[in-house]
Every structure is written in structure tokens, then in C-alpha cells.
mmCIF file with all atom_site columns, C-alpha atoms in Angstrom:
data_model
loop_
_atom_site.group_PDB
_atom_site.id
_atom_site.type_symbol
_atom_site.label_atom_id
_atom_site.label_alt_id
_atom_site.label_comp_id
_atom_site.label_asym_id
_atom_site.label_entity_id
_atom_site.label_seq_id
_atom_site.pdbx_PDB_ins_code
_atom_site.Cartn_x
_atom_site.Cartn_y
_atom_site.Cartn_z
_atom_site.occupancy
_atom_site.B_iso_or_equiv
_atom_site.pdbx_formal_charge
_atom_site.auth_seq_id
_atom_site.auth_comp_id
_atom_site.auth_asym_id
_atom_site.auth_atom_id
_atom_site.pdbx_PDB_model_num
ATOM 1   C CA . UNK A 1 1   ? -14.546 3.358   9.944   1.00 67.00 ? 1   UNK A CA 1
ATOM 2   C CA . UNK A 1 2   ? -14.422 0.166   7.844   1.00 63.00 ? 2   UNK A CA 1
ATOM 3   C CA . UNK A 1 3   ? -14.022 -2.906  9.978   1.00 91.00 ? 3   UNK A CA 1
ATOM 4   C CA . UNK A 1 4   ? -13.462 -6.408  8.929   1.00 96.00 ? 4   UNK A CA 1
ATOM 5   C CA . UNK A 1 5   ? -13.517 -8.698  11.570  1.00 96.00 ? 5   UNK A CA 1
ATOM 6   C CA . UNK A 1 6   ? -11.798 -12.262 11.629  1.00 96.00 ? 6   UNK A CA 1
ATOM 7   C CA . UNK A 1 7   ? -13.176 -15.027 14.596  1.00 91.00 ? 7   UNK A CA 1
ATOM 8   C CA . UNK A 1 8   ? -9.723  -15.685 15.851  1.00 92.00 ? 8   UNK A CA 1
ATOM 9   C CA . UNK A 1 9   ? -6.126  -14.077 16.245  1.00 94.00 ? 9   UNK A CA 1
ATOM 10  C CA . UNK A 1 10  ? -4.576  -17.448 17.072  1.00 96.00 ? 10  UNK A CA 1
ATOM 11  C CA . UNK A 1 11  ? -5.868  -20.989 16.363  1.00 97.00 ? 11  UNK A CA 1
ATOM 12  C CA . UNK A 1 12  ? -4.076  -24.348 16.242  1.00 98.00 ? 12  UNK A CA 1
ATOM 13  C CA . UNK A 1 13  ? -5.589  -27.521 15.126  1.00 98.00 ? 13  UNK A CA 1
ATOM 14  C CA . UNK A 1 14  ? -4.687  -30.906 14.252  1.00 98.00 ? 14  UNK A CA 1
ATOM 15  C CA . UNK A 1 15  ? -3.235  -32.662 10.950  1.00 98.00 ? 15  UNK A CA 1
ATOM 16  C CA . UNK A 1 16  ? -6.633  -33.832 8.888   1.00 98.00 ? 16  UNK A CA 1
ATOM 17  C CA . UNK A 1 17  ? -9.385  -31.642 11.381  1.00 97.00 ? 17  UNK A CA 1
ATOM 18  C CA . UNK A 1 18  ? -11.966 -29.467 9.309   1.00 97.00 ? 18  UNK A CA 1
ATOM 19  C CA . UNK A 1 19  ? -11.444 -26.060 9.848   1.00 98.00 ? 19  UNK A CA 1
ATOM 20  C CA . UNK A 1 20  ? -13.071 -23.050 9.661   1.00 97.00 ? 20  UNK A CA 1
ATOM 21  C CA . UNK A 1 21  ? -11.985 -19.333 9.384   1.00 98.00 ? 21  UNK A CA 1
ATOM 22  C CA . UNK A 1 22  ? -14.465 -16.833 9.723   1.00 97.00 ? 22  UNK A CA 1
ATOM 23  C CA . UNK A 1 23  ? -14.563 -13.013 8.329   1.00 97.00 ? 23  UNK A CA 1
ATOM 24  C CA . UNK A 1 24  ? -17.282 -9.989  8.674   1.00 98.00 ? 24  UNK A CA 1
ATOM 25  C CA . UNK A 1 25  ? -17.360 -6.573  7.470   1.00 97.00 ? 25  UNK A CA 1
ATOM 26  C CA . UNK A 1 26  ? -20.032 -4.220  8.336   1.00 95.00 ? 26  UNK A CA 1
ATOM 27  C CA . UNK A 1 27  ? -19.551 -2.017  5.605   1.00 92.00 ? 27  UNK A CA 1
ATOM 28  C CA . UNK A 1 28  ? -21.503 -3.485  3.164   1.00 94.00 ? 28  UNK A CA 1
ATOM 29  C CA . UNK A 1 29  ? -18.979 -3.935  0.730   1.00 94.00 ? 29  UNK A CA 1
ATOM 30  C CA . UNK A 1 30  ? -19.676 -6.393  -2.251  1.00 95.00 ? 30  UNK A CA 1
ATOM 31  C CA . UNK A 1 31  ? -16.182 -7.936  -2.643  1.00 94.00 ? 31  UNK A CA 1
ATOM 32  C CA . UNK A 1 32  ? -14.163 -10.368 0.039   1.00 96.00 ? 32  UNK A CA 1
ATOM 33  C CA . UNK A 1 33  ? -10.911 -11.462 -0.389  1.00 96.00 ? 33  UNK A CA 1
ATOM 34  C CA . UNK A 1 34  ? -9.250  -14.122 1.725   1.00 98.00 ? 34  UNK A CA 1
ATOM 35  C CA . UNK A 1 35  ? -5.298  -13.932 1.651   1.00 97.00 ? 35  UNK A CA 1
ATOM 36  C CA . UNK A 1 36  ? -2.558  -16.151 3.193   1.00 97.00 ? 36  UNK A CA 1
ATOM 37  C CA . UNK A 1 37  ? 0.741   -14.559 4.154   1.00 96.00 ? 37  UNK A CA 1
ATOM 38  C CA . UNK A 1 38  ? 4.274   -16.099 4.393   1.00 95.00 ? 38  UNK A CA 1
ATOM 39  C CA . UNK A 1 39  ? 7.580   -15.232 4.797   1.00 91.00 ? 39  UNK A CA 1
ATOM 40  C CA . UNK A 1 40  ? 9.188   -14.727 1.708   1.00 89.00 ? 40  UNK A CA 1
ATOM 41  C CA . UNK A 1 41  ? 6.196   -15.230 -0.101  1.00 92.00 ? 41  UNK A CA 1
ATOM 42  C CA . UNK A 1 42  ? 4.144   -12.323 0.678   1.00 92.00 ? 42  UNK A CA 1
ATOM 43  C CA . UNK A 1 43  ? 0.392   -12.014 0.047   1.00 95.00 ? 43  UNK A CA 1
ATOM 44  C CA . UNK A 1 44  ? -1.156  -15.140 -2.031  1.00 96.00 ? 44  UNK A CA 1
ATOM 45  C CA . UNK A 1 45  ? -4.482  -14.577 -2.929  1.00 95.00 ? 45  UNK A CA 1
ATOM 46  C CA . UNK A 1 46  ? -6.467  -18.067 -2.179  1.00 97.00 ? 46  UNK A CA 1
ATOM 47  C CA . UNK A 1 47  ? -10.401 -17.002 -3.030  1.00 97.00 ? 47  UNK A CA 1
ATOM 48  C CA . UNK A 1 48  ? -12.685 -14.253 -3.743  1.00 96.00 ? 48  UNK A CA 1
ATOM 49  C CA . UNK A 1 49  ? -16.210 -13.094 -3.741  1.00 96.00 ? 49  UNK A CA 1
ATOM 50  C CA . UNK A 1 50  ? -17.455 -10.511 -5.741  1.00 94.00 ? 50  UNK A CA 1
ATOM 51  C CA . UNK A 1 51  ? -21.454 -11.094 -4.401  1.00 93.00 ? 51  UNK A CA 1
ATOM 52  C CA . UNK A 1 52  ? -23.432 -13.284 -2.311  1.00 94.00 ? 52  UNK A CA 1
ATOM 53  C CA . UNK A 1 53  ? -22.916 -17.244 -3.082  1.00 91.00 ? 53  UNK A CA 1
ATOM 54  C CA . UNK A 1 54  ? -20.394 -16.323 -5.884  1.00 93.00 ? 54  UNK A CA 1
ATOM 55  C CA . UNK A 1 55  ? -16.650 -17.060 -5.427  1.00 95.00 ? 55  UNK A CA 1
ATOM 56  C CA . UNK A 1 56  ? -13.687 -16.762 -7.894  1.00 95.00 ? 56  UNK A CA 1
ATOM 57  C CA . UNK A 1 57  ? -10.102 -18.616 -7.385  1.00 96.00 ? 57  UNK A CA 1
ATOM 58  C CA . UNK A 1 58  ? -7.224  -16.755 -6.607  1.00 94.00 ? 58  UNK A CA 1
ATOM 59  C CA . UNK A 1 59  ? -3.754  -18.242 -7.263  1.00 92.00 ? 59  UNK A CA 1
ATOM 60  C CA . UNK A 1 60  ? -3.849  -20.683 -4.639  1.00 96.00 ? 60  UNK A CA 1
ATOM 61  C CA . UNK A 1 61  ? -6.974  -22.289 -3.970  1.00 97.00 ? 61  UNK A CA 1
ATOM 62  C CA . UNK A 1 62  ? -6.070  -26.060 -3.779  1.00 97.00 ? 62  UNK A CA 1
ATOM 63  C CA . UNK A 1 63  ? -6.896  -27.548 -0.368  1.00 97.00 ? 63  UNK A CA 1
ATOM 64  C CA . UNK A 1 64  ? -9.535  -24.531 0.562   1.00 98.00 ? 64  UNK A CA 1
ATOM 65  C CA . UNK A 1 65  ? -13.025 -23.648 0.055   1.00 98.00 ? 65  UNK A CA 1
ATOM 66  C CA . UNK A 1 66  ? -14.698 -21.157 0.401   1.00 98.00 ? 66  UNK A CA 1
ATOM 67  C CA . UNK A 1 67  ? -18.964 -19.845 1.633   1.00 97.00 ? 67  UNK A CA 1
ATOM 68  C CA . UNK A 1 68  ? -20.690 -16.631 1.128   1.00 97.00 ? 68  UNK A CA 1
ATOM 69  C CA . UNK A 1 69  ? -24.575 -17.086 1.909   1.00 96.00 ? 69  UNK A CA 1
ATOM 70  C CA . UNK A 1 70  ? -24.442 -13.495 3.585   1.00 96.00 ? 70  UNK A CA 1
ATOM 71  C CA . UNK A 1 71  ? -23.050 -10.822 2.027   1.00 96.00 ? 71  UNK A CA 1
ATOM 72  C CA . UNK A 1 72  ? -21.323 -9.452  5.212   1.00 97.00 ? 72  UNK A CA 1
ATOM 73  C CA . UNK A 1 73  ? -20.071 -12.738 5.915   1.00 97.00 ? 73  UNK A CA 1
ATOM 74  C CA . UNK A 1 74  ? -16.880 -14.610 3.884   1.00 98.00 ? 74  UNK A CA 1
ATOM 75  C CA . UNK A 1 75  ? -15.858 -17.857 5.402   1.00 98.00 ? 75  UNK A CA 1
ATOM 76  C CA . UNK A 1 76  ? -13.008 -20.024 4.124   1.00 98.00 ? 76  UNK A CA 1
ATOM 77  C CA . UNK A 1 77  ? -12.613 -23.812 4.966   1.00 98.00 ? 77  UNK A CA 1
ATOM 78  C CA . UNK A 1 78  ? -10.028 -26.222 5.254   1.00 98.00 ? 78  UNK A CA 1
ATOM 79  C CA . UNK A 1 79  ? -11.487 -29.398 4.672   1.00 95.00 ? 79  UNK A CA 1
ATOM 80  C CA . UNK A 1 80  ? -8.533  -31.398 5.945   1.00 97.00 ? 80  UNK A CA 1
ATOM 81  C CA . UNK A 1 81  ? -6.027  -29.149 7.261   1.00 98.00 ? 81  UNK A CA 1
ATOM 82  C CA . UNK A 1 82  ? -2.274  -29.614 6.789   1.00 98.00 ? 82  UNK A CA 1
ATOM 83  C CA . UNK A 1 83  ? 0.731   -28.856 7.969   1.00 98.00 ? 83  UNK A CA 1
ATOM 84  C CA . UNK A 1 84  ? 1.726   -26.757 4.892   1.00 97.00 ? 84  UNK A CA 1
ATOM 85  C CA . UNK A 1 85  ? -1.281  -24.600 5.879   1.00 98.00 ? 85  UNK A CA 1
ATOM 86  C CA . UNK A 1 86  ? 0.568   -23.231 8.582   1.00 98.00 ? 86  UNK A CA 1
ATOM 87  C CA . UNK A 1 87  ? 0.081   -19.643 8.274   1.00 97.00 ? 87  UNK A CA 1
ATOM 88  C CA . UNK A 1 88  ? -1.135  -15.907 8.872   1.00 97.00 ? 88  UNK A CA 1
ATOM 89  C CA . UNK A 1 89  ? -4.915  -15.477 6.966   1.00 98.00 ? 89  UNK A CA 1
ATOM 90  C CA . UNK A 1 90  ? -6.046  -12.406 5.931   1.00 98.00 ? 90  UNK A CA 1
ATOM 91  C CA . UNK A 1 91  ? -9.508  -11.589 4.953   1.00 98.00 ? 91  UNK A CA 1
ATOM 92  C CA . UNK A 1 92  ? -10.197 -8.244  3.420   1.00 96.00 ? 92  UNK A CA 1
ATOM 93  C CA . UNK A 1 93  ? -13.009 -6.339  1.676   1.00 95.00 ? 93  UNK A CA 1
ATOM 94  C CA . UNK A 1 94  ? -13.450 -3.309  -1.055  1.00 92.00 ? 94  UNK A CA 1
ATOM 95  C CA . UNK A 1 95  ? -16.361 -1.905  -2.421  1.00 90.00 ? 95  UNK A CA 1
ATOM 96  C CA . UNK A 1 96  ? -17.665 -2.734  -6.348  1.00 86.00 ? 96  UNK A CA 1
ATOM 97  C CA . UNK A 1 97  ? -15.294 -0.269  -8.645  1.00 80.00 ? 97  UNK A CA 1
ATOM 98  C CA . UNK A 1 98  ? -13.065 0.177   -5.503  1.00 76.00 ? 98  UNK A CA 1
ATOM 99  C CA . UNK A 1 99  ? -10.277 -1.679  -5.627  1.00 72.00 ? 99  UNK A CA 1
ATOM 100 C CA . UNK A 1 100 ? -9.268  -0.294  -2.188  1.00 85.00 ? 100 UNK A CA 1
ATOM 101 C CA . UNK A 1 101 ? -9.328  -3.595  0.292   1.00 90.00 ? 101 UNK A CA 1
ATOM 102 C CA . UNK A 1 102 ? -9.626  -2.926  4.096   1.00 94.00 ? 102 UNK A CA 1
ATOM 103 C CA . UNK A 1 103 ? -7.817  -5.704  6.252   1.00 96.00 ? 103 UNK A CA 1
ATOM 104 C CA . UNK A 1 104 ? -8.982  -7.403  8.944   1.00 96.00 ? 104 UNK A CA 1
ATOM 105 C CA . UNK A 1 105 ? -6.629  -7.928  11.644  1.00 94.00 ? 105 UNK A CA 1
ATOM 106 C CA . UNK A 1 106 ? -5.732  -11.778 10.708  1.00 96.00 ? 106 UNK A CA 1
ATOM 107 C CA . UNK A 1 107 ? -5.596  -14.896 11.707  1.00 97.00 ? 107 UNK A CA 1
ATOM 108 C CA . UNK A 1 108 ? -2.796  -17.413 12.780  1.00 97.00 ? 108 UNK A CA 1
ATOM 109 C CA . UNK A 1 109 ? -3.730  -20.829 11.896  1.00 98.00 ? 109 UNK A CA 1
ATOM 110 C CA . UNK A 1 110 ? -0.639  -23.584 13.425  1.00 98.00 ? 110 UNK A CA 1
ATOM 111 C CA . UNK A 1 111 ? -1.670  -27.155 11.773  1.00 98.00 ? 111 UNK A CA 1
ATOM 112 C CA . UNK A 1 112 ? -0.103  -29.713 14.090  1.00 97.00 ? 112 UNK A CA 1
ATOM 113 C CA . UNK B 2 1   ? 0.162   -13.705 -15.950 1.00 53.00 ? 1   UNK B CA 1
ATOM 114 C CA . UNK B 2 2   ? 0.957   -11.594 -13.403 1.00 68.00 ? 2   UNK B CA 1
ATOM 115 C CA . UNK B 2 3   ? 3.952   -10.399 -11.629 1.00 85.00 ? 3   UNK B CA 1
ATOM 116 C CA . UNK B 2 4   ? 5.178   -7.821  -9.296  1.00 92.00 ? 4   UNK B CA 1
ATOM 117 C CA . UNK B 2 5   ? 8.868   -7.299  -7.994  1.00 94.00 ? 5   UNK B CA 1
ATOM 118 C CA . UNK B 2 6   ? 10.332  -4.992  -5.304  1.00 96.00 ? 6   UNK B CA 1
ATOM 119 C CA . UNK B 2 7   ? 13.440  -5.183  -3.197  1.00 97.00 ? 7   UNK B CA 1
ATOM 120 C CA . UNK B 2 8   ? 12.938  -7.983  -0.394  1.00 96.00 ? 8   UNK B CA 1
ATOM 121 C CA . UNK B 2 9   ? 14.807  -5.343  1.922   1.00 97.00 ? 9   UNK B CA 1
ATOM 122 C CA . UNK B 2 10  ? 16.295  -1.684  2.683   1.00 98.00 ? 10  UNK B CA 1
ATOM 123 C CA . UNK B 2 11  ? 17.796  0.389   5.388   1.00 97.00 ? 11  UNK B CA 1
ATOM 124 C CA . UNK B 2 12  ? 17.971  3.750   5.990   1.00 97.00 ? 12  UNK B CA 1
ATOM 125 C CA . UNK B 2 13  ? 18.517  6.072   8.957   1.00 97.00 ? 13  UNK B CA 1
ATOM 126 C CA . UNK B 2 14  ? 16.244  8.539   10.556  1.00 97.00 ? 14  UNK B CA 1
ATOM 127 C CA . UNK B 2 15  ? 15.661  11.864  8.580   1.00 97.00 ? 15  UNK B CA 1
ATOM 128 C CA . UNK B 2 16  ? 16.630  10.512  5.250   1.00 97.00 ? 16  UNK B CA 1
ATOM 129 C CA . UNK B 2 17  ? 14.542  10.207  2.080   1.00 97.00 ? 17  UNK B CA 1
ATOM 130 C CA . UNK B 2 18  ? 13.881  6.586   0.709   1.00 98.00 ? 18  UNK B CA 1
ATOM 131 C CA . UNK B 2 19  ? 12.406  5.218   -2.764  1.00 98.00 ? 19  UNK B CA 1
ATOM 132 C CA . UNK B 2 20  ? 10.807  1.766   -2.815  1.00 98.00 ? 20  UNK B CA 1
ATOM 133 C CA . UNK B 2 21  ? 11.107  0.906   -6.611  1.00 98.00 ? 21  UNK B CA 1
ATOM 134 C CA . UNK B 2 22  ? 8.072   -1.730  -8.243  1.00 97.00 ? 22  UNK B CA 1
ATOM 135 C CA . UNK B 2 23  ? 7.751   -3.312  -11.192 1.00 95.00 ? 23  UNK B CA 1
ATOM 136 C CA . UNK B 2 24  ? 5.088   -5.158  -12.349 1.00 92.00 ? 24  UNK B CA 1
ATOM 137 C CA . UNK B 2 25  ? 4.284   -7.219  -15.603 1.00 84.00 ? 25  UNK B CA 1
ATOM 138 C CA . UNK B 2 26  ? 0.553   -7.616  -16.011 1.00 65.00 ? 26  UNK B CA 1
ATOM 139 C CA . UNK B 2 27  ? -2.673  -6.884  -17.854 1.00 68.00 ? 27  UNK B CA 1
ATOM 140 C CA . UNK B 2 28  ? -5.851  -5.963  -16.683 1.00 70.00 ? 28  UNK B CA 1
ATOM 141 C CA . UNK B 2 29  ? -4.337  -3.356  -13.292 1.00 76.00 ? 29  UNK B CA 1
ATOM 142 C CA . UNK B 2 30  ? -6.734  -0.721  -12.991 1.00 75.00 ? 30  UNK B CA 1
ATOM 143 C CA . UNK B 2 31  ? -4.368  0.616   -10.962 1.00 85.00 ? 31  UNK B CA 1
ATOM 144 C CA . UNK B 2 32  ? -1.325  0.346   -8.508  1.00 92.00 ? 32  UNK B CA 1
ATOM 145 C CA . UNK B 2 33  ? -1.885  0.375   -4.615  1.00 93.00 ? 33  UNK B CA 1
ATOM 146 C CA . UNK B 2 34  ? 0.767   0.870   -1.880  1.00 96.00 ? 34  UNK B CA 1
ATOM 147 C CA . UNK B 2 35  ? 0.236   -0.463  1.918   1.00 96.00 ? 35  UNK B CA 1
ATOM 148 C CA . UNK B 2 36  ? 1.994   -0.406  4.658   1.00 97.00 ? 36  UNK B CA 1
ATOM 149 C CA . UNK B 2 37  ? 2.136   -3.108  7.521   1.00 96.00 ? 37  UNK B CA 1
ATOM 150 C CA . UNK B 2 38  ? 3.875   -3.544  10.277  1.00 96.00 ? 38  UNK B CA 1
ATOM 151 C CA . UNK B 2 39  ? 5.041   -6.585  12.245  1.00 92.00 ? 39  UNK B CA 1
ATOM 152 C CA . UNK B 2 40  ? 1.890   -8.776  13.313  1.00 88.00 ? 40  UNK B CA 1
ATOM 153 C CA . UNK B 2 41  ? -0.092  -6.360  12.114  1.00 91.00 ? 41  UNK B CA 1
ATOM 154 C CA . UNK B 2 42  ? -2.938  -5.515  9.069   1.00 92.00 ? 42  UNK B CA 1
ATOM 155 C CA . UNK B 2 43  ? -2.080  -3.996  5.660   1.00 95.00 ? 43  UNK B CA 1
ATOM 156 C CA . UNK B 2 44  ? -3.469  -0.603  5.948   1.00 94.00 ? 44  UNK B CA 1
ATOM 157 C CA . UNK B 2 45  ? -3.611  1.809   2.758   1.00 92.00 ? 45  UNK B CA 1
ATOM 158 C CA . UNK B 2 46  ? -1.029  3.964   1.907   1.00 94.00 ? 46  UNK B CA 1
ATOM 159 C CA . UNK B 2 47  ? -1.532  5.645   -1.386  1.00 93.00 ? 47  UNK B CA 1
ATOM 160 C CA . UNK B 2 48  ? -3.118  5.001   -4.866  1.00 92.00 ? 48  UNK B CA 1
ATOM 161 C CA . UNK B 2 49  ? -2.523  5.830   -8.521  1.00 93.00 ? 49  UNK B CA 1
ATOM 162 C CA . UNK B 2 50  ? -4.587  4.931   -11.201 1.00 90.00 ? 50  UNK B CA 1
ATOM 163 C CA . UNK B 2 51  ? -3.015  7.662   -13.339 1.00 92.00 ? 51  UNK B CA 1
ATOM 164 C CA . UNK B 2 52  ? 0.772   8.250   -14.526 1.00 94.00 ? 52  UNK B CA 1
ATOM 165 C CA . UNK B 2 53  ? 2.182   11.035  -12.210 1.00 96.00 ? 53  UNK B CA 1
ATOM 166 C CA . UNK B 2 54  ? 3.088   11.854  -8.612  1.00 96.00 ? 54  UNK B CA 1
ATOM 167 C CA . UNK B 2 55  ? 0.611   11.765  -5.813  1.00 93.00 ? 55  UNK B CA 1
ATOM 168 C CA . UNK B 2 56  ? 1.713   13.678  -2.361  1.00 93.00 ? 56  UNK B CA 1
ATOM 169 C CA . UNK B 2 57  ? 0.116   12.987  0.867   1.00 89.00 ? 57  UNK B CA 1
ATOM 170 C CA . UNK B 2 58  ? 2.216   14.714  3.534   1.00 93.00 ? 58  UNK B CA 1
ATOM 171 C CA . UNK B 2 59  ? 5.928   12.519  4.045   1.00 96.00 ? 59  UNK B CA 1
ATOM 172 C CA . UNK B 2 60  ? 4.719   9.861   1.615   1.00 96.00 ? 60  UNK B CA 1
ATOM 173 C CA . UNK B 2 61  ? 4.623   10.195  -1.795  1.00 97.00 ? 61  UNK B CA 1
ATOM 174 C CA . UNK B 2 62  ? 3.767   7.859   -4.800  1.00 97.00 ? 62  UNK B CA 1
ATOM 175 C CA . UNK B 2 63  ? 4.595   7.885   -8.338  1.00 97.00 ? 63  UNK B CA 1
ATOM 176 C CA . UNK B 2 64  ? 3.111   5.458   -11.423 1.00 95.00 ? 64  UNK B CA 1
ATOM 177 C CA . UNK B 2 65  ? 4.268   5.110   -15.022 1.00 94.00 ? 65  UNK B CA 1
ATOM 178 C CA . UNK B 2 66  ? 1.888   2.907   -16.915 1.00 90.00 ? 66  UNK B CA 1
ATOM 179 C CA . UNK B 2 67  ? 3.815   2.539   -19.902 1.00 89.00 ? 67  UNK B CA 1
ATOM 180 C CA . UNK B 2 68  ? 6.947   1.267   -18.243 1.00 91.00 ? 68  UNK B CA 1
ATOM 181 C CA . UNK B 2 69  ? 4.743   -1.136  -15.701 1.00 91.00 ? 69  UNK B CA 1
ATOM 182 C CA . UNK B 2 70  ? 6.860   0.793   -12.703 1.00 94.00 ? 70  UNK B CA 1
ATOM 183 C CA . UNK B 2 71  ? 5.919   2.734   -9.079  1.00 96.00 ? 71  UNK B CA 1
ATOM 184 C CA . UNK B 2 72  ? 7.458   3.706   -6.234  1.00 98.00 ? 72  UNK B CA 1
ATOM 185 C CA . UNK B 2 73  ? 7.165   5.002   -2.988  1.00 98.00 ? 73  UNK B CA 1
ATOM 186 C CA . UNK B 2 74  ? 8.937   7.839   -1.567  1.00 98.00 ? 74  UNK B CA 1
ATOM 187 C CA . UNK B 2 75  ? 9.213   8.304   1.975   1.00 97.00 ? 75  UNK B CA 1
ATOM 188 C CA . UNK B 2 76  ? 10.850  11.875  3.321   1.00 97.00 ? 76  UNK B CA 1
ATOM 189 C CA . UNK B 2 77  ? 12.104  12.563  7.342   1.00 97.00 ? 77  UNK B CA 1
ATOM 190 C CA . UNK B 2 78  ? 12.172  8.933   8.019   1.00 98.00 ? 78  UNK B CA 1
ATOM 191 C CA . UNK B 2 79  ? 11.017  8.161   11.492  1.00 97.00 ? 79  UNK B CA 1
ATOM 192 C CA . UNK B 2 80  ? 12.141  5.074   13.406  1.00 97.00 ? 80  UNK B CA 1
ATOM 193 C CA . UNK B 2 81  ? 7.785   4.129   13.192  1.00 97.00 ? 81  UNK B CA 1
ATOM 194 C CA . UNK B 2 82  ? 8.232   4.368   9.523   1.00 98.00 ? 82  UNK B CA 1
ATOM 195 C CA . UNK B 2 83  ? 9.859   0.631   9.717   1.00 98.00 ? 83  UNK B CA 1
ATOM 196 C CA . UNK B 2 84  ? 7.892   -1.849  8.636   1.00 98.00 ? 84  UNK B CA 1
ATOM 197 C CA . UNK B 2 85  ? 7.090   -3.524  5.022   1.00 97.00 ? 85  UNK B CA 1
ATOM 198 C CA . UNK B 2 86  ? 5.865   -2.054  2.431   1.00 98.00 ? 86  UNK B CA 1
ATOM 199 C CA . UNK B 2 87  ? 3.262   -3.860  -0.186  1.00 97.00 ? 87  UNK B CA 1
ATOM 200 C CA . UNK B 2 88  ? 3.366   -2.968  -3.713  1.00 95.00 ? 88  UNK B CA 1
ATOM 201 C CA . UNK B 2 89  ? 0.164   -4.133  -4.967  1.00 94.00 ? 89  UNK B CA 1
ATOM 202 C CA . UNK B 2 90  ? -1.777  -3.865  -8.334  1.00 88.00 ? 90  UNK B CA 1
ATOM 203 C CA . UNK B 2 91  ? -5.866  -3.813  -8.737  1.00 72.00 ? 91  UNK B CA 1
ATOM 204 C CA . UNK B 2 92  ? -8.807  -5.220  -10.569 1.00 77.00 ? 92  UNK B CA 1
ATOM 205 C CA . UNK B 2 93  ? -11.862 -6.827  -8.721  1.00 80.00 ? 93  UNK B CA 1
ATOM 206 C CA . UNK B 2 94  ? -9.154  -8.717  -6.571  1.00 85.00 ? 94  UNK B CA 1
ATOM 207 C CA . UNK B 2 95  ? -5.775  -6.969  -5.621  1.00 88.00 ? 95  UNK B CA 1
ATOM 208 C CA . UNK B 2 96  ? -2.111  -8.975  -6.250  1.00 90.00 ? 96  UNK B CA 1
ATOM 209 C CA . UNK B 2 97  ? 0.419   -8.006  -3.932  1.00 93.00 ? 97  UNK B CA 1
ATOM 210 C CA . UNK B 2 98  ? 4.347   -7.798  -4.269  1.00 93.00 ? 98  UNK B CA 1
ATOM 211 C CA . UNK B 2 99  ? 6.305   -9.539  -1.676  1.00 95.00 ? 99  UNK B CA 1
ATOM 212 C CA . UNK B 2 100 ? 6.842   -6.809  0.363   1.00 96.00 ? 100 UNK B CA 1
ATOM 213 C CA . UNK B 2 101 ? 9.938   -4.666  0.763   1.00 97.00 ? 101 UNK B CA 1
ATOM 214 C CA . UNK B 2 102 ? 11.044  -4.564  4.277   1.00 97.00 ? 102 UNK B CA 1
ATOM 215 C CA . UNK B 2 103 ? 12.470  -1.105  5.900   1.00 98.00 ? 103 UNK B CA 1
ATOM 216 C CA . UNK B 2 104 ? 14.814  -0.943  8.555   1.00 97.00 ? 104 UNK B CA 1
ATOM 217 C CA . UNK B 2 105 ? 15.079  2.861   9.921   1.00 97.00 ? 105 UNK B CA 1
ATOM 218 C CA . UNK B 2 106 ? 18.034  3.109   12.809  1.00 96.00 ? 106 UNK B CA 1
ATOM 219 C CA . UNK B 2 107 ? 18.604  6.042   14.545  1.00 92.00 ? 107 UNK B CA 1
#
């Protein structure tokens, strides 16, 4: 079975810390997606990576970053976290020419 | 750009059939993706069409027409487990996901 595994369920952390959300898959899958979900919003694709130390934007990339020196290993970064980054994260992963993703189980980040 | 639409919510009771209509405006979908997820919960793969037509897979059933940029999802013999959203999303290297449509099942 594909597994994507994401550090922490919960996390909470304070207005202006540096924070960082990890993700590993151990299907050596070339693509990593990270994903923030809201209510009413839905899925909001923040960055990709389609190979080691490459990255793409997504739709909402403004006040993340995002690492990929390994290529089981995607991590995004808040570099000043903010309340409006209150949310569930989602990393996922899919294979080169398959666009299926696999989820890990997500993170909920509160910014106090 | 890139857009996808289906209903925020829908209800139905056990047994019943239900459609979940999606739209989408876009270039560059190799294909259309469904996934379900439940509350606090992962997005886990439904079904996939890359091709107009129906695909079956035992209750759940998903249909694509390329040339009017519209899927849905068919679910038969509802079960109350069967609530939970339902993500409409298209894919190229990076998948873009609906909003979700939301099923209530009641016994």
C-alpha cells in the first residue's frame, strides 16, 4: 500500500513563529503535492514538486515555501505563520504520468 | 484558467440512487478524478476517466463527456457510510479539486 506520512495530526503555534510541516511517502513516487483545505473552499493547491529540488506554484503559494532535497521527502514552511493560515494541510503524492495522488492523513495547523 | 463546480450539498435516503453532477472549464485535464472523504479524514480515490463514457466499479459509477467539460458520479443502494463529500477533481502533473459536494444519507 501507498503511504504518505505527515509529522503531525494536530499542531498549534504562535502568530509570526517559523513553521514547519513535514510529508514522506515510501513509494517512490516523483510528484508531491501539498494542499490546504477549508470550509467552503475546498482543496487549494499551495506547491508542487515534480523531482528532487524542483517545485512549481500552485494557486496559493503566498506566505509558504516549500523543500525537496530527498525525493521521499516534501516539506512546506511557513516562514511567519498567521492567523489566516489556520487550517487542515494535506500532502499527497502520484507517480510521473499518474495523475492518481495518494493522501496522507493531514495536518491541523491552529495559528494563535 | 481553471474551474470546477459541483453542488455544495445533497441528501438522499438509504437505498436510493444519487448523481453528483461536475462541470469544469479548463485546458490541459488529462483527465477527471473522483474522491471520496469523509469527516476528518484523507481523500481516498474513487474512480477515474480519462475517456468519454461510463466506468462501473460495483455501487459507484462514473461518467465523463469531454466535449461538454461535464462528470458525474453515480452512487446506487445508498448506505448511511456512503455520507461524506465527494471531490470532483481534474488532472495534469498536479490535480485541481472542486469544492466538494457534501452527502447526507438518513435512514
Amino acid at each position: 500500500d501507498v503511504k504518505v506520512t505527515q509529522s503531525s495530526r494536530y499542531l498549534v503555534k504562535r502568530t509570526g513563529e517559523k513553521v514547519f510541516l513535514e510529508c514522506v511517502q515510501d513509494m517512490d513516487h516523483e510528484n508531491m503535492f501539498w494542499y490546504r483545505q477549508d470550509p467552503g473552499l475546498g482543496l487549494r493547491l499551495i506547491y508542487f514538486s515534480y523531482d528532487v529540488k524542483m517545485k512549481e506554484k500552485g494557486d496559493i503559494p503566498e506566505g509558504y515555501s516549500v523543500s525537496r532535497e530527498k525525493k521521499e521527502r516534501f516539506s512546506l514552511i511557513l516562514e511567519s505563520a498567521s492567523t489566516n493560515q489556520t487550517s487542515m494541510y494535506l500532502c499527497a503524492s502520484s507517480k510521473s504520468g499518474d495523475a492518481e495522488a495518494f493522501f496522507g492523513q493531514g495536518t491541523r495547523l491552529t495559528v494563535v | 484558467g481553471q474551474n470546477i463546480d459541483q453542488p455544495t450539498e445533497m441528501t438522499a435516503t438509504e437505498g436510493a440512487i444519487v448523481q453528483i453532477n461536475c462541470t469544469y472549464q479548463t485546458s490541459g485535464f488529462n483527465g477527471l478524478f473522483w474522491y471520496q472523504q469523509h469527516a476528518g479524514e484523507a481523500p481516498t480515490f474513487l474512480s477515474y476517466n480519462v475517456l468519454d463514457g461510463l466506468e462501473e466499479k460495483g455501487r459507484f459509477s462514473s461518467f465523463l463527456s469531454r466535449s461538454k467539460g461535464y462528470s458525474y458520479l453515480l452512487l446506487k443502494e445508498l448506505q448511511m457510510k456512503d455520507s461524506a463529500s465527494y471531490l470532483c477533481a481534474g488532472g495534469g502533473t498536479a490535480l485541481i479539486f472542486g469544492k466538494g459536494t457534501t452527502l447526507s444519507v438518513s435512514s
